Each structure stands twice: as C-alpha cells, then as structure tokens.
Coordinates of C-alpha atoms in Angstrom, one line a residue:
M1 CA 114.9 125.3 186.9
S2 CA 117.2 124.6 190.1
V3 CA 118.1 126.9 193.5
Q4 CA 120.0 126.4 195.8
L5 CA 118.4 126.2 199.2
S6 CA 120.7 128.9 200.8
S7 CA 117.9 131.4 198.7
I8 CA 115.1 129.0 200.7
A9 CA 114.2 130.0 204.2
I10 CA 111.6 127.8 205.5
V11 CA 109.1 129.7 208.0
T12 CA 106.6 128.0 210.6
P13 CA 104.4 130.8 211.5
T14 CA 103.0 129.3 215.6
H15 CA 101.4 131.7 218.6
K16 CA 102.3 129.2 221.0
D17 CA 105.4 129.0 223.0
D18 CA 105.8 125.0 223.3
F19 CA 104.9 121.6 220.5
D20 CA 103.6 118.8 221.1
F21 CA 105.5 115.7 220.3
F22 CA 104.1 115.2 216.6
E23 CA 104.7 118.9 215.9
I24 CA 108.3 118.9 216.8
L25 CA 108.9 115.4 215.0
R26 CA 107.0 116.7 211.8
L27 CA 109.6 119.8 211.9
K28 CA 113.1 117.8 212.7
T29 CA 111.9 116.1 209.9
T30 CA 111.3 119.0 207.3
L31 CA 114.7 120.3 208.8
S32 CA 116.7 117.6 208.2
T33 CA 115.4 116.6 205.0
L34 CA 116.2 120.7 203.8
E35 CA 119.5 120.8 206.1
T36 CA 120.8 123.4 204.5
A37 CA 117.8 125.7 204.4
P38 CA 117.7 128.4 207.3
H39 CA 114.5 128.0 209.4
F40 CA 112.7 130.6 210.6
F41 CA 109.8 130.8 213.7
L42 CA 107.2 133.7 212.7
L43 CA 106.3 134.8 216.4
P44 CA 104.0 137.3 218.2
Q45 CA 106.1 140.5 219.6
S46 CA 105.1 139.7 222.8
L47 CA 105.9 135.8 223.3
D48 CA 108.6 134.1 224.8
D49 CA 110.5 132.1 223.1
C50 CA 112.6 129.9 225.6
R51 CA 111.3 126.6 224.9
L52 CA 111.3 126.8 221.2
K53 CA 114.9 128.0 221.4
Q54 CA 115.5 124.6 223.3
I55 CA 114.4 122.5 221.1
F56 CA 115.3 124.0 217.8
P57 CA 118.1 126.2 218.9
N58 CA 119.3 126.7 214.9
S59 CA 116.1 128.4 214.0
E60 CA 115.7 132.3 213.8
I61 CA 112.9 134.2 215.3
V62 CA 111.1 136.8 213.2
R63 CA 108.1 138.7 215.1
M64 CA 105.2 140.3 214.0
P65 CA 102.4 142.0 216.0
D66 CA 100.5 140.1 218.5
W67 CA 97.4 141.1 216.6
F68 CA 98.1 139.1 214.2
F69 CA 97.7 135.9 216.1
K70 CA 94.6 136.4 217.3
S71 CA 92.2 133.9 215.3
V72 CA 92.5 131.8 212.2
N73 CA 90.8 134.8 210.7
H74 CA 93.7 137.4 212.4
Y75 CA 96.7 135.2 210.9
N76 CA 95.0 135.5 207.0
V77 CA 95.4 139.1 207.5
L78 CA 99.0 138.6 208.2
M79 CA 99.7 136.4 205.3
L80 CA 98.3 139.4 203.1
Q81 CA 101.1 141.5 204.4
E82 CA 103.7 143.0 202.2
A83 CA 105.7 143.7 205.3
L84 CA 105.7 139.8 206.4
Y85 CA 107.3 139.2 203.1
N86 CA 109.9 142.0 203.8
N87 CA 111.4 140.2 206.0
F88 CA 112.9 137.7 204.1
L89 CA 113.5 140.0 200.8
L90 CA 117.1 137.8 201.2
F91 CA 116.1 134.7 200.6
E92 CA 114.6 134.2 196.9
F93 CA 111.7 132.1 198.1
I94 CA 110.3 130.6 201.6
L95 CA 108.6 127.3 202.2
L96 CA 105.6 128.3 204.7
C97 CA 105.4 125.3 206.9
Q98 CA 103.1 125.3 209.5
T99 CA 103.1 122.7 212.4
D100 CA 101.2 120.4 210.9
S101 CA 103.3 119.6 208.1
F102 CA 106.5 118.2 206.9
V103 CA 108.3 117.7 203.6
I104 CA 109.9 114.6 203.4
G105 CA 111.7 115.1 199.7
D106 CA 113.4 117.3 197.3
I107 CA 111.3 120.4 196.6
N108 CA 113.7 122.0 193.2
P109 CA 111.2 121.2 191.4
L110 CA 108.9 123.8 192.9
F111 CA 110.5 126.2 192.3
S112 CA 109.8 127.3 189.0
F113 CA 106.4 128.1 190.3
D114 CA 105.4 131.6 191.7
Y115 CA 103.2 130.1 194.2
F116 CA 102.9 126.3 195.1
G117 CA 100.4 124.4 197.3
A118 CA 98.6 121.3 197.2
S119 CA 95.4 121.1 195.8
W120 CA 91.8 121.5 197.6
K121 CA 88.9 119.3 197.8
S122 CA 87.2 121.3 195.5
D123 CA 88.0 124.4 193.1
Y124 CA 86.5 128.0 194.3
R125 CA 85.5 129.4 191.3
L126 CA 85.7 133.2 191.6
T127 CA 82.9 135.9 190.0
E128 CA 83.9 139.7 189.5
I129 CA 81.2 142.0 189.1
F130 CA 80.5 145.9 189.8
G131 CA 83.6 145.6 191.9
Q132 CA 82.4 143.1 194.0
I133 CA 84.0 139.5 194.5
F134 CA 81.4 136.4 194.6
V135 CA 82.8 132.6 196.1
N136 CA 81.2 129.5 194.0
R137 CA 78.4 131.6 192.5
P138 CA 76.5 129.5 189.6
N139 CA 77.9 129.7 186.1
W140 CA 75.4 132.0 184.6
L141 CA 76.8 134.8 186.9
I142 CA 77.4 137.4 184.8
G143 CA 81.1 138.7 185.6
K144 CA 84.8 137.6 185.0
N145 CA 85.0 133.8 186.2
T146 CA 88.4 132.8 187.9
T147 CA 88.7 129.2 188.9
V148 CA 91.7 128.3 191.2
S149 CA 92.0 124.2 192.2
A150 CA 95.4 124.0 194.6
G151 CA 97.7 126.3 196.2
N152 CA 96.6 125.4 200.2
G153 CA 98.9 127.6 202.1
G154 CA 99.5 125.5 205.4
L155 CA 102.5 124.0 203.4
S156 CA 103.7 126.2 200.3
V157 CA 106.4 127.4 198.4
R158 CA 106.4 131.2 197.9
N159 CA 108.6 133.6 195.3
V160 CA 108.9 136.5 198.1
N161 CA 109.0 139.1 195.4
R162 CA 105.9 137.4 193.7
M163 CA 104.3 137.6 196.9
I164 CA 104.8 141.2 197.3
E165 CA 103.9 141.8 193.9
M166 CA 100.6 139.9 194.7
V167 CA 99.3 142.1 197.6
A168 CA 100.0 145.0 195.1
F169 CA 97.8 144.1 192.2
G170 CA 95.4 142.7 194.9
K171 CA 95.2 146.4 196.5
T172 CA 94.5 147.8 193.0
K173 CA 90.8 146.0 193.5
P174 CA 87.9 147.6 195.1
Y175 CA 87.3 144.7 197.0
W176 CA 90.5 144.3 198.3
P177 CA 89.3 145.4 201.9
T178 CA 87.2 142.1 202.2
F179 CA 90.1 140.2 201.9
E180 CA 91.4 142.5 204.9
K181 CA 88.0 141.6 207.0
I182 CA 88.2 139.7 210.3
E183 CA 84.2 139.2 210.6
G184 CA 82.6 137.4 207.7
R185 CA 85.4 136.9 205.9
K186 CA 84.6 134.6 203.0
L187 CA 88.4 133.5 201.7
N188 CA 91.5 132.6 203.3
E189 CA 95.0 133.9 202.1
D190 CA 95.8 130.9 199.5
V191 CA 92.8 130.9 198.0
I192 CA 93.3 134.9 197.1
F193 CA 97.0 134.2 196.3
S194 CA 95.5 131.3 194.1
F195 CA 93.0 133.9 192.5
L196 CA 95.7 136.9 191.9
G197 CA 98.6 134.7 191.0
T198 CA 96.5 133.2 188.1
Q199 CA 94.4 136.8 187.1
R200 CA 98.5 137.9 187.0
S201 CA 99.4 135.5 184.8
L202 CA 102.0 133.9 187.6
K203 CA 103.1 130.3 187.4
I204 CA 100.0 128.4 190.2
P205 CA 100.0 124.5 189.8
T206 CA 97.3 122.5 188.1
R207 CA 95.2 120.1 190.3
E208 CA 97.1 117.3 189.1
V209 CA 100.8 119.3 189.6
A210 CA 100.0 119.8 193.4
D211 CA 98.8 116.5 194.2
S212 CA 102.6 114.9 192.6
Y213 CA 104.2 116.6 195.0
F214 CA 101.9 117.8 198.2
V215 CA 99.1 116.4 199.3
E216 CA 96.6 117.3 202.1
T217 CA 92.7 115.7 200.8
K218 CA 93.9 113.5 198.4
L219 CA 94.1 109.9 199.2
F220 CA 97.8 108.0 198.4
N221 CA 99.1 105.2 199.4
P222 CA 101.8 106.0 202.3
Y223 CA 104.1 103.2 200.7
E224 CA 104.4 104.1 197.3
L225 CA 104.8 108.0 197.4
N226 CA 105.4 108.0 193.6
G227 CA 107.4 111.1 193.9
I228 CA 105.3 113.3 197.0
V229 CA 107.5 115.4 199.0
G230 CA 104.9 116.8 201.2
F231 CA 102.1 116.8 203.7
H232 CA 100.0 119.0 205.2
A233 CA 96.9 118.5 207.9
L234 CA 96.9 114.8 207.1
E235 CA 95.7 114.2 210.8
K236 CA 92.4 116.5 209.9
Y237 CA 91.8 114.6 206.5
Q238 CA 93.3 111.4 206.7
P239 CA 93.1 110.7 210.3
G240 CA 95.8 107.3 211.0
I241 CA 98.0 107.4 207.6
E242 CA 100.2 109.9 209.0
R243 CA 101.2 107.3 210.9
H244 CA 102.2 104.8 208.2
V245 CA 103.9 107.7 206.5
F246 CA 106.5 108.0 209.2
E247 CA 106.5 104.0 209.3
A248 CA 107.7 103.9 205.9
L249 CA 110.4 106.2 206.2
E250 CA 111.5 104.1 209.2
I251 CA 110.9 106.9 211.8
D252 CA 109.5 106.5 215.1
F253 CA 106.1 107.1 215.5
P254 CA 104.4 106.4 219.0
R255 CA 101.0 104.1 218.7

C-alpha cells in the first residue's frame, strides 16, 4: 500500500515549552526523514509555544485542555478521546512521535496497518468476564481471552478513522470507564488500541513484523539495522545504544 506523505501528519505531544538537545535532535531527524509530511505539536491549551516555534518554525500547533497533560495517566486518557483524532481528519494517518522517538527511514510499508507500534517486552493477555477486564490472569480463567504483543504508542502509525472507530467500539464495553480512570488504571492507551483493534479484526502487527520496523526493548545491532526505521525510548531501555545509531547515520551526537 502506497500513501503520499501529504496524507500523513507527524504529531508530537508534549507538556513542555522547550526541548533538550537530544529531543531536538530526534525530532529534527524525523522531520528531515519525512520532509514532506506536515508536523504538529500537540500542546496544553495554556502552554506558551514561542520557544518551540523558534526551534521548529514550520510546525503547526494543536491544543487540547490542560487537564490531559497533568500526568502520564491523564495523557493516556487524552489518547482515547475521539476529539483528539478529529483534529486530523484531513489526514489518513498520523505518526505519533514522542520526544524520545525518531524515524530514520521509509515508513510506507506500515500504511497497510490500522495501528502499528513496536513490540512490548512481554505479551499482554486480556480476559473479558462478567463485564470486567482482567490483565495477565491465569490461562484457566474462564472468559474471552485476547493476547496482544505489539503496538507501543510512543512511536506509532495510526489510521485516523480506525482510531475513531475503535474508540466508538470501546465505549460499547461495560468496562470502558476503567480505561479512562486516572487512579488505579491497569492499561495504557496503546495496549487498549491493540486489544480493541484485534477484537475488531483490524490490521495490527505481530511481534515479528513490528520488530522488523520499530524497536523499543528488542536488542539490535545499530550498524546493521536490516530494515528497522524507527526507535522509541532507547535511552530508557537500551542505554547508550542511541549514540551508536546516530553514529552509524553519520549524525553528530555528543559524547
């Protein structure tokens, strides 16, 4: 499936009014790689964007209420809002690219998927029983089991209309309010979308396919990428390796 980059928006959510050197380097690498795709910052309503506009003068701004940026849990609720995706209805896809992520190659093969993200270190097994959802419960637990292994949201390709469809489908579930909880939440938004997409028979990557394009926790050789085009949270999960990726790309990276 071939999609013009004009049909894709790069979206960077942030609650900060300035970035450090590494965040700027990652984002500029992504924007130069996908140079014809428009870029949007997703910001709190009240955040001053002057500094970001100085660094990224060609980027546009989309704002959502400040409440959604108060914590990681609030952010997870933001990602589950139809109103968020309505901002991007002019585009077929968004590439959600957090500040700890970057893209270095062609993502066109990913547009055959409805939702695409890197694999998680371990699978999630979700069990529906009596109107409730249980996470990683024993196999003998009676109920409808769904296992998901890929779809990390920090760097993810999302079909805009399918995201809206999944939110609408999710709201038919009696346990949907637990997905929008702030305190005691069990699942992040990316696991929820992989779960709902699998139930809807949408196209979600297997672990093997996800690992061949996007990397977070899976070990890899930075000098032999073999088709890997995107990275998320390398400094968190594989400290030090990000420098070697940029070195292999001949991009200056402070030591």
